[in-house]
Amino acid sequence: MTGDEIIALSKKHTISEWAAQGAVDPIPVARAEGIYFWTPEGKRYIDFNSQLMCVNIGHGDPRVVRAIQEQAARLCYVTPGGMTTEPRARLGAKLAEIAPGDIDVFFFTNGGAEANENAFKIARAVTGRQKIVARYRSYHGATAAAMAATGEPRTWSQAALPGFVHVLDWYHGVDRETQTTDQALRHLEEVIQLEGPSTIAAIILESVTGTNGILIPPDGYMQGVRALCDRYGILMIADEVMSGFGRTGEWFAIDHWKVVPDIMTMAKGITSAYVPLGAVGIRRTVADHFTDKPFPGGLTYSSHALACAAALATIAVYEEDGLIARAKERGRLMAELLADLQSRHSCVGAVRSIGLFGVVELIRDRQTRTPMAPFNGTSPEMGALGRFFRREGLFTFVRWNYFFTNPPLTISEAELREAFEIIDRGLDITDGAVT
Ligand SMILES: Cc1ncc(COP(=O)(O)O)c(C=O)c1O
């Protein structure tokens, strides 16, 4: 099919996520390799967002493709309740090796939202409490409870569920002051006290917030949340769906602060999206609750053999190619390139990155630091920047007043510089709007 035929048929018969369907303008993609993908007509794009921040090992790694083919030929699926398989057994053991602390029991799901749904069920069953505390600037998935935990605008149009409480982040927008660790933790503790500690099952947080702007916790924040959870008997859930599997230069972002959450949710990079898979990692002491009590969840495709085989092969690629250390090293270069953009472009109000997880926030006024597009909105300038990136063959997410720099961890220095050269030219457009 031609690109236009693919678009026309897709738009006629399929729904695109989070968008008014009339405004959807997809890129037709025919193939992908490494950090690049191509349309059927051969236009090449740099994948500077690892698609949905998930193709961490890059596209088309033959080792993972082969593992999927071999597993498909041998055995795709068995019922997850009454049977088990070698890929499932090996994947549980492998994740226990790389997950922090004594997280060594895993429940497999189809993706991140289901992982968070099950994390909440586990926390409620173990504590006997109901409430889940989450932060406003967060995304935890689009199923009912994951959406209720989500604090950003995608949750506004959904039916509110009882039992979810939101707290402020330390970060308040590019035009406002940032709170200190102490202030943020005091706010969190006050909310815990006002809600009643004995009613709160868990606090969920993205270890480094992803879609809502690569928010890297200040030193002491994660340790402080851990201490509050311990003080009040609340379980700590680290959502590592986007920040896990090397993205930040550690296996998991929470490893930067040497904190062990009680429950850790994963997806995306676990298979680099070659096959859908999510997982809930549980500390041994928490998982022991289910030794003599039934586990309160199940999914037809839990522990799917094809997905488990893909995850094992993907984790082997991270290890064989040293991709976690490489993300850290390339991340240093990316931080320099980001700082360079900030020093030369008046529209750049802030840059943040950790490993290969980065963001550029644009402002239109150097004094007031007014964002280039309003919260939850867009502007002609951000639209023009997005169109420029697309025209120039750079794919990344442009959201509100910011855009991401999240390439596959395999990216070479030359490829990273090539992408930043396009970004550099694009920012001349937005510089023009700065007063
Ligand atoms: C931090 C975080 N948690 C959960 C999810 C939901 O994952 P999924 O889309 O696989 O359900 C996402 C998706 O982007 C995410 O970024």
Short mmCIF file of C-alpha atoms and ligand atoms in Angstrom, two decimals:
data_model
loop_
_atom_site.label_atom_id
_atom_site.label_comp_id
_atom_site.label_asym_id
_atom_site.label_seq_id
_atom_site.Cartn_x
_atom_site.Cartn_y
_atom_site.Cartn_z
CA MET A 1 0.00 0.00 0.00
CA THR A 2 1.10 3.59 -0.50
CA GLY A 3 1.41 5.90 2.48
CA ASP A 4 -1.75 7.75 1.46
CA GLU A 5 -3.72 4.49 1.16
CA ILE A 6 -2.59 3.37 4.62
CA ILE A 7 -3.59 6.73 6.13
CA ALA A 8 -6.99 6.83 4.40
CA LEU A 9 -7.98 3.29 5.43
CA SER A 10 -6.61 3.71 8.97
CA LYS A 11 -8.54 6.95 9.42
CA LYS A 12 -11.73 5.41 8.04
CA HIS A 13 -11.76 2.25 10.17
CA THR A 14 -9.53 2.78 13.21
CA ILE A 15 -9.38 5.16 16.17
CA SER A 16 -6.25 7.10 17.10
CA GLU A 17 -5.60 7.69 20.79
CA TRP A 18 -6.30 10.91 22.72
CA ALA A 19 -7.24 12.94 19.63
CA ALA A 20 -10.22 14.39 17.81
CA GLN A 21 -10.22 12.00 14.87
CA GLY A 22 -10.69 14.75 12.29
CA ALA A 23 -7.38 16.31 13.34
CA VAL A 24 -5.31 13.11 13.24
CA ASP A 25 -2.46 13.21 10.74
CA PRO A 26 -0.44 9.99 11.15
CA ILE A 27 2.94 9.18 9.59
CA PRO A 28 2.62 5.92 7.64
CA VAL A 29 5.52 3.66 8.61
CA ALA A 30 6.65 0.71 6.54
CA ARG A 31 9.87 -0.38 8.20
CA ALA A 32 12.41 0.56 10.87
CA GLU A 33 15.99 -0.19 11.80
CA GLY A 34 18.21 1.16 14.57
CA ILE A 35 17.23 4.76 15.34
CA TYR A 36 15.48 5.27 11.97
CA PHE A 37 12.13 4.46 10.42
CA TRP A 38 10.84 4.92 6.87
CA THR A 39 7.53 5.64 5.14
CA PRO A 40 6.45 3.36 2.26
CA GLU A 41 7.75 6.06 -0.11
CA GLY A 42 11.17 5.96 1.55
CA LYS A 43 11.15 9.17 3.61
CA ARG A 44 13.50 8.58 6.54
CA TYR A 45 12.88 9.79 10.08
CA ILE A 46 15.18 9.85 13.09
CA ASP A 47 13.18 8.26 15.91
CA PHE A 48 14.08 10.80 18.58
CA ASN A 49 11.40 9.62 21.01
CA SER A 50 11.95 5.84 20.77
CA GLN A 51 8.34 5.89 19.48
CA LEU A 52 6.29 6.13 22.72
CA MET A 53 9.46 6.20 24.88
CA CYS A 54 9.67 2.44 24.60
CA VAL A 55 11.94 1.17 21.78
CA ASN A 56 15.00 1.52 24.01
CA ILE A 57 17.22 -0.97 22.13
CA GLY A 58 16.36 0.55 18.75
CA HIS A 59 14.35 -1.00 15.96
CA GLY A 60 14.77 -4.42 14.38
CA ASP A 61 17.42 -5.99 16.61
CA PRO A 62 17.86 -9.43 14.97
CA ARG A 63 18.53 -11.13 18.34
CA VAL A 64 15.09 -10.22 19.65
CA VAL A 65 13.38 -10.94 16.33
CA ARG A 66 14.99 -14.39 16.29
CA ALA A 67 13.95 -15.12 19.89
CA ILE A 68 10.35 -14.20 19.04
CA GLN A 69 10.39 -16.36 15.90
CA GLU A 70 11.83 -19.36 17.74
CA GLN A 71 9.38 -19.02 20.63
CA ALA A 72 6.44 -18.62 18.21
CA ALA A 73 7.45 -21.80 16.41
CA ARG A 74 7.76 -23.72 19.72
CA LEU A 75 4.91 -22.42 21.92
CA CYS A 76 3.01 -19.13 21.92
CA TYR A 77 0.61 -19.46 24.79
CA VAL A 78 -0.61 -21.48 27.74
CA THR A 79 -3.24 -20.65 30.34
CA PRO A 80 -1.44 -18.53 32.94
CA GLY A 81 -3.31 -19.87 36.00
CA GLY A 82 -2.79 -23.58 35.76
CA MET A 83 0.34 -23.84 33.62
CA THR A 84 3.74 -22.28 33.28
CA THR A 85 6.56 -22.08 30.76
CA GLU A 86 10.33 -21.78 30.60
CA PRO A 87 10.33 -18.14 29.33
CA ARG A 88 8.06 -17.14 32.22
CA ALA A 89 10.23 -18.93 34.77
CA ARG A 90 13.44 -17.46 33.40
CA LEU A 91 12.03 -13.94 33.10
CA GLY A 92 10.87 -13.88 36.74
CA ALA A 93 14.36 -14.96 37.85
CA LYS A 94 16.08 -12.45 35.56
CA LEU A 95 13.96 -9.52 36.73
CA ALA A 96 14.66 -10.50 40.35
CA GLU A 97 18.35 -10.12 39.51
CA ILE A 98 18.07 -6.59 38.08
CA ALA A 99 15.23 -5.11 40.16
CA PRO A 100 16.18 -3.10 43.26
CA GLY A 101 16.54 -4.69 46.70
CA ASP A 102 14.30 -7.61 47.57
CA ILE A 103 11.81 -7.05 44.73
CA ASP A 104 11.81 -10.60 43.44
CA VAL A 105 8.25 -11.68 42.71
CA PHE A 106 6.51 -10.63 39.48
CA PHE A 107 3.01 -10.56 38.02
CA PHE A 108 2.97 -10.16 34.23
CA THR A 109 0.45 -7.97 32.41
CA ASN A 110 -0.02 -6.68 28.86
CA GLY A 111 1.23 -3.16 29.53
CA GLY A 112 1.76 -0.33 31.98
CA ALA A 113 -1.81 0.58 32.88
CA GLU A 114 -2.64 -3.01 33.80
CA ALA A 115 0.54 -3.17 35.86
CA ASN A 116 -0.61 -0.14 37.86
CA GLU A 117 -4.18 -1.53 38.20
CA ASN A 118 -2.73 -4.66 39.74
CA ALA A 119 -0.30 -2.71 41.92
CA PHE A 120 -3.30 -0.94 43.48
CA LYS A 121 -5.13 -4.23 44.02
CA ILE A 122 -2.06 -5.69 45.71
CA ALA A 123 -1.60 -2.64 47.94
CA ARG A 124 -5.25 -2.64 48.96
CA ALA A 125 -5.27 -6.38 49.68
CA VAL A 126 -2.06 -6.25 51.71
CA THR A 127 -2.83 -3.11 53.77
CA GLY A 128 -6.59 -3.51 54.06
CA ARG A 129 -6.76 0.22 53.21
CA GLN A 130 -8.38 1.84 50.17
CA LYS A 131 -6.90 5.22 49.20
CA ILE A 132 -4.16 5.74 46.61
CA VAL A 133 -2.14 8.98 46.74
CA ALA A 134 -0.63 10.19 43.47
CA ARG A 135 0.79 13.44 42.08
CA TYR A 136 -0.96 15.89 39.77
CA ARG A 137 1.82 15.96 37.16
CA SER A 138 1.65 12.24 36.47
CA TYR A 139 0.42 9.71 33.95
CA HIS A 140 -0.25 6.13 35.06
CA GLY A 141 -2.32 4.69 32.20
CA ALA A 142 -5.75 4.77 30.59
CA THR A 143 -7.66 1.98 32.35
CA ALA A 144 -10.09 2.95 35.12
CA ALA A 145 -7.93 2.99 38.26
CA ALA A 146 -4.72 3.93 36.43
CA MET A 147 -6.60 6.86 34.90
CA ALA A 148 -7.98 7.85 38.31
CA ALA A 149 -4.43 7.87 39.70
CA THR A 150 -3.26 9.98 36.76
CA GLY A 151 -3.26 13.65 37.74
CA GLU A 152 -2.73 15.41 34.41
CA PRO A 153 -5.46 16.65 32.04
CA ARG A 154 -6.06 13.33 30.29
CA THR A 155 -7.94 12.33 33.43
CA TRP A 156 -10.34 15.31 33.24
CA SER A 157 -12.75 13.71 30.78
CA GLN A 158 -13.00 10.44 32.71
CA ALA A 159 -15.50 9.47 35.37
CA ALA A 160 -13.82 10.19 38.73
CA LEU A 161 -13.31 7.17 40.98
CA PRO A 162 -13.45 7.50 44.76
CA GLY A 163 -10.33 6.74 46.75
CA PHE A 164 -7.71 8.65 44.72
CA VAL A 165 -6.02 11.70 46.21
CA HIS A 166 -3.60 14.03 44.40
CA VAL A 167 -0.74 16.04 45.82
CA LEU A 168 1.35 18.83 44.30
CA ASP A 169 4.78 18.17 42.85
CA TRP A 170 7.89 20.15 43.79
CA TYR A 171 7.78 21.44 40.21
CA HIS A 172 5.08 24.01 39.38
CA GLY A 173 5.75 25.02 35.78
CA VAL A 174 8.52 26.86 33.95
CA ASP A 175 7.15 30.26 35.08
CA ARG A 176 6.86 29.40 38.80
CA GLU A 177 9.27 28.71 41.66
CA THR A 178 10.33 25.15 42.35
CA GLN A 179 9.82 23.82 45.88
CA THR A 180 12.63 22.39 47.96
CA THR A 181 12.67 18.72 48.94
CA ASP A 182 11.63 19.74 52.46
CA GLN A 183 8.66 21.82 51.32
CA ALA A 184 7.44 19.09 48.96
CA LEU A 185 7.73 16.40 51.63
CA ARG A 186 5.98 18.59 54.24
CA HIS A 187 3.09 19.09 51.82
CA LEU A 188 2.89 15.35 51.20
CA GLU A 189 2.96 14.57 54.92
CA GLU A 190 0.23 17.12 55.63
CA VAL A 191 -2.00 15.52 52.98
CA ILE A 192 -1.33 12.08 54.51
CA GLN A 193 -2.32 13.40 57.95
CA LEU A 194 -5.44 15.17 56.65
CA GLU A 195 -6.61 12.15 54.66
CA GLY A 196 -5.89 9.80 57.58
CA PRO A 197 -2.83 7.55 57.31
CA SER A 198 -4.90 4.50 58.23
CA THR A 199 -6.99 5.01 55.06
CA ILE A 200 -4.05 5.15 52.61
CA ALA A 201 -2.90 1.92 50.94
CA ALA A 202 -0.20 3.32 48.68
CA ILE A 203 1.59 6.30 47.22
CA ILE A 204 2.36 5.92 43.51
CA LEU A 205 4.96 8.04 41.76
CA GLU A 206 6.88 7.96 38.51
CA SER A 207 10.50 7.73 39.63
CA VAL A 208 11.27 10.33 36.97
CA THR A 209 8.06 11.83 35.60
CA GLY A 210 7.87 11.20 31.86
CA THR A 211 5.16 12.67 29.66
CA ASN A 212 4.55 15.54 32.06
CA GLY A 213 8.00 16.97 31.48
CA ILE A 214 10.97 14.81 32.60
CA LEU A 215 10.73 15.92 36.23
CA ILE A 216 13.79 14.63 38.05
CA PRO A 217 13.24 14.49 41.83
CA PRO A 218 15.52 16.71 43.89
CA ASP A 219 18.02 14.94 46.14
CA GLY A 220 16.40 13.44 49.19
CA TYR A 221 12.86 13.48 47.79
CA MET A 222 12.59 9.77 46.99
CA GLN A 223 14.28 8.85 50.28
CA GLY A 224 11.82 11.18 52.03
CA VAL A 225 8.80 9.55 50.40
CA ARG A 226 10.18 6.14 51.40
CA ALA A 227 10.53 7.34 55.01
CA LEU A 228 6.97 8.73 55.08
CA CYS A 229 5.63 5.43 53.70
CA ASP A 230 7.49 3.54 56.42
CA ARG A 231 6.29 5.92 59.14
CA TYR A 232 2.62 5.56 58.18
CA GLY A 233 2.50 1.93 57.00
CA ILE A 234 1.82 3.00 53.40
CA LEU A 235 3.20 1.01 50.45
CA MET A 236 5.41 2.87 47.99
CA ILE A 237 4.73 2.13 44.31
CA ALA A 238 7.39 3.27 41.82
CA ASP A 239 5.98 3.57 38.32
CA GLU A 240 8.96 2.70 36.10
CA VAL A 241 6.88 2.07 32.99
CA MET A 242 8.64 4.86 31.07
CA SER A 243 11.74 5.52 33.18
CA GLY A 244 12.85 1.89 33.52
CA PHE A 245 15.18 -0.29 31.48
CA GLY A 246 18.12 2.02 31.02
CA ARG A 247 16.31 5.15 29.92
CA THR A 248 17.92 7.23 32.71
CA GLY A 249 21.32 5.51 32.70
CA GLU A 250 20.43 2.98 35.44
CA TRP A 251 18.35 -0.16 35.10
CA PHE A 252 15.57 1.69 36.92
CA ALA A 253 15.35 5.43 37.64
CA ILE A 254 14.75 4.76 41.34
CA ASP A 255 18.26 3.22 41.46
CA HIS A 256 19.69 6.76 41.24
CA TRP A 257 18.44 7.34 44.78
CA LYS A 258 19.07 3.79 46.08
CA VAL A 259 15.48 3.50 47.27
CA VAL A 260 13.62 0.19 47.25
CA PRO A 261 9.89 0.65 46.62
CA ASP A 262 7.45 -1.98 47.88
CA ILE A 263 5.98 -2.40 44.41
CA MET A 264 7.49 -1.42 41.06
CA THR A 265 5.57 -1.35 37.78
CA MET A 266 7.21 -1.83 34.39
CA ALA A 267 6.35 -2.14 30.67
CA LYS A 268 7.67 -0.45 27.49
CA GLY A 269 11.46 -1.05 27.68
CA ILE A 270 10.98 -4.51 29.20
CA THR A 271 10.56 -5.80 25.61
CA SER A 272 11.46 -2.51 23.90
CA ALA A 273 7.90 -2.84 22.57
CA TYR A 274 8.76 -5.70 20.21
CA VAL A 275 5.83 -7.55 21.89
CA PRO A 276 3.45 -5.99 24.47
CA LEU A 277 4.31 -6.81 28.09
CA GLY A 278 4.04 -5.21 31.52
CA ALA A 279 5.03 -6.41 34.97
CA VAL A 280 4.42 -5.69 38.64
CA GLY A 281 7.49 -6.31 40.77
CA ILE A 282 6.73 -7.03 44.44
CA ARG A 283 9.00 -7.17 47.49
CA ARG A 284 9.19 -10.63 48.94
CA THR A 285 7.69 -9.52 52.28
CA VAL A 286 4.69 -7.99 50.47
CA ALA A 287 4.24 -10.94 48.10
CA ASP A 288 4.25 -13.35 51.07
CA HIS A 289 0.78 -11.99 51.91
CA PHE A 290 -0.53 -14.12 49.03
CA THR A 291 1.02 -17.39 50.22
CA ASP A 292 -2.23 -18.36 51.93
CA LYS A 293 -4.60 -15.74 50.50
CA PRO A 294 -5.73 -15.58 46.87
CA PHE A 295 -4.04 -13.08 44.57
CA PRO A 296 -6.77 -10.61 43.53
CA GLY A 297 -6.10 -10.43 39.79
CA GLY A 298 -5.81 -12.34 36.54
CA LEU A 299 -5.47 -11.77 32.80
CA THR A 300 -5.86 -14.15 29.86
CA TYR A 301 -2.52 -13.03 28.47
CA SER A 302 -0.59 -12.82 31.74
CA SER A 303 2.91 -14.31 31.33
CA HIS A 304 2.40 -14.73 27.58
CA ALA A 305 5.25 -16.96 26.40
CA LEU A 306 6.00 -14.87 23.31
CA ALA A 307 6.24 -11.69 25.38
CA CYS A 308 8.36 -13.34 28.08
CA ALA A 309 10.76 -14.68 25.42
CA ALA A 310 10.95 -11.21 23.85
CA ALA A 311 11.70 -9.66 27.26
CA LEU A 312 14.47 -12.15 27.98
CA ALA A 313 16.07 -11.45 24.60
CA THR A 314 15.71 -7.68 25.10
CA ILE A 315 17.29 -7.78 28.55
CA ALA A 316 20.13 -9.84 27.05
CA VAL A 317 20.67 -7.05 24.50
CA TYR A 318 20.88 -4.41 27.27
CA GLU A 319 23.50 -6.59 28.94
CA GLU A 320 25.50 -7.75 25.92
CA ASP A 321 25.76 -4.25 24.43
CA GLY A 322 26.26 -2.47 27.76
CA LEU A 323 23.31 -0.21 26.96
CA ILE A 324 22.67 0.96 30.53
CA ALA A 325 26.19 2.36 30.90
CA ARG A 326 26.01 3.66 27.35
CA ALA A 327 22.82 5.59 28.10
CA LYS A 328 24.60 7.23 31.03
CA GLU A 329 27.61 8.15 28.88
CA ARG A 330 25.59 9.39 25.89
CA GLY A 331 23.36 11.16 28.40
CA ARG A 332 26.33 13.33 29.39
CA LEU A 333 26.77 14.40 25.79
CA MET A 334 23.02 15.00 25.44
CA ALA A 335 23.06 17.20 28.58
CA GLU A 336 25.87 19.25 26.99
CA LEU A 337 23.96 19.57 23.72
CA LEU A 338 20.84 20.64 25.62
CA ALA A 339 22.78 23.24 27.63
CA ASP A 340 24.28 24.52 24.39
CA LEU A 341 20.78 25.02 22.93
CA GLN A 342 19.75 26.90 26.05
CA SER A 343 22.75 29.20 25.86
CA ARG A 344 22.09 30.16 22.23
CA HIS A 345 18.28 30.25 21.91
CA SER A 346 16.24 32.86 23.75
CA CYS A 347 13.10 30.67 23.49
CA VAL A 348 14.62 27.90 25.63
CA GLY A 349 13.40 28.47 29.18
CA ALA A 350 14.57 25.18 30.69
CA VAL A 351 16.25 21.93 29.74
CA ARG A 352 16.23 18.80 31.88
CA SER A 353 17.69 15.38 31.28
CA ILE A 354 18.85 12.26 33.04
CA GLY A 355 20.51 9.64 30.87
CA LEU A 356 18.73 9.72 27.51
CA PHE A 357 15.47 11.04 29.02
CA GLY A 358 15.31 14.73 28.11
CA VAL A 359 13.02 17.70 27.56
CA VAL A 360 13.24 21.28 26.26
CA GLU A 361 10.73 23.80 27.63
CA LEU A 362 10.07 26.90 25.54
CA ILE A 363 9.07 30.36 26.78
CA ARG A 364 7.90 33.48 24.92
CA ASP A 365 9.00 36.13 27.44
CA ARG A 366 12.38 36.20 29.18
CA GLN A 367 11.04 38.30 32.08
CA THR A 368 7.76 36.58 32.93
CA ARG A 369 8.90 33.20 31.56
CA THR A 370 5.44 32.73 30.02
CA PRO A 371 5.35 29.29 28.36
CA MET A 372 5.37 29.23 24.53
CA ALA A 373 2.00 27.41 24.75
CA PRO A 374 -0.41 27.41 27.70
CA PHE A 375 -0.78 24.46 30.09
CA ASN A 376 -2.74 21.75 28.24
CA GLY A 377 -2.78 23.87 25.09
CA THR A 378 -0.82 24.62 21.96
CA SER A 379 0.20 27.73 20.05
CA PRO A 380 0.98 28.63 16.43
CA GLU A 381 4.72 28.63 17.26
CA MET A 382 4.70 25.15 18.82
CA GLY A 383 2.64 23.94 15.84
CA ALA A 384 5.19 25.41 13.42
CA LEU A 385 8.07 23.79 15.33
CA GLY A 386 6.34 20.40 15.19
CA ARG A 387 5.79 20.75 11.44
CA PHE A 388 9.43 21.73 10.95
CA PHE A 389 10.67 18.63 12.81
CA ARG A 390 8.41 16.45 10.68
CA ARG A 391 9.47 18.06 7.43
CA GLU A 392 13.13 17.62 8.39
CA GLY A 393 12.63 13.94 9.28
CA LEU A 394 12.95 14.24 13.06
CA PHE A 395 10.26 12.42 14.99
CA THR A 396 9.66 13.48 18.58
CA PHE A 397 6.76 14.42 20.85
CA VAL A 398 5.85 18.08 20.93
CA ARG A 399 3.48 18.68 23.84
CA TRP A 400 2.16 22.01 25.17
CA ASN A 401 5.28 24.23 25.47
CA TYR A 402 7.87 21.44 25.41
CA PHE A 403 9.34 18.66 23.31
CA PHE A 404 11.28 15.52 24.18
CA THR A 405 14.75 14.19 23.41
CA ASN A 406 14.40 10.45 24.12
CA PRO A 407 16.34 8.52 21.46
CA PRO A 408 17.01 4.78 21.53
CA LEU A 409 19.87 3.98 23.92
CA THR A 410 21.83 2.65 20.95
CA ILE A 411 22.20 6.10 19.38
CA SER A 412 25.74 6.99 18.25
CA GLU A 413 27.43 10.30 18.98
CA ALA A 414 27.17 11.30 15.30
CA GLU A 415 23.45 10.45 15.20
CA LEU A 416 22.83 12.44 18.39
CA ARG A 417 24.61 15.46 16.92
CA GLU A 418 22.65 15.08 13.67
CA ALA A 419 19.35 15.26 15.59
CA PHE A 420 20.46 18.28 17.63
CA GLU A 421 21.49 20.08 14.46
CA ILE A 422 17.86 19.80 13.23
CA ILE A 423 16.54 20.95 16.61
CA ASP A 424 18.94 23.89 16.57
CA ARG A 425 17.56 25.10 13.24
CA GLY A 426 13.98 24.53 14.41
CA LEU A 427 14.45 26.72 17.48
CA ASP A 428 15.18 29.70 15.22
CA ILE A 429 11.43 29.61 14.45
CA THR A 430 10.41 29.83 18.12
CA ASP A 431 13.16 32.38 18.90
CA GLY A 432 11.25 34.71 16.58
CA ALA A 433 8.30 34.80 19.02
CA VAL A 434 10.30 35.79 22.11
CA THR A 435 9.89 39.27 23.59
C1 LIG B 1 4.69 6.37 33.64
C2 LIG B 1 3.67 5.59 32.87
N1 LIG B 1 2.89 4.72 33.53
C3 LIG B 1 1.96 3.99 32.89
C4 LIG B 1 1.76 4.11 31.52
C5 LIG B 1 0.73 3.29 30.84
O1 LIG B 1 1.30 2.29 30.09
P1 LIG B 1 0.48 1.58 28.91
O2 LIG B 1 0.22 2.62 27.88
O3 LIG B 1 1.39 0.48 28.46
O4 LIG B 1 -0.78 1.05 29.50
C6 LIG B 1 2.57 4.99 30.80
C7 LIG B 1 2.39 5.15 29.35
O5 LIG B 1 2.93 6.01 28.71
C8 LIG B 1 3.54 5.76 31.49
O6 LIG B 1 4.32 6.63 30.86
#
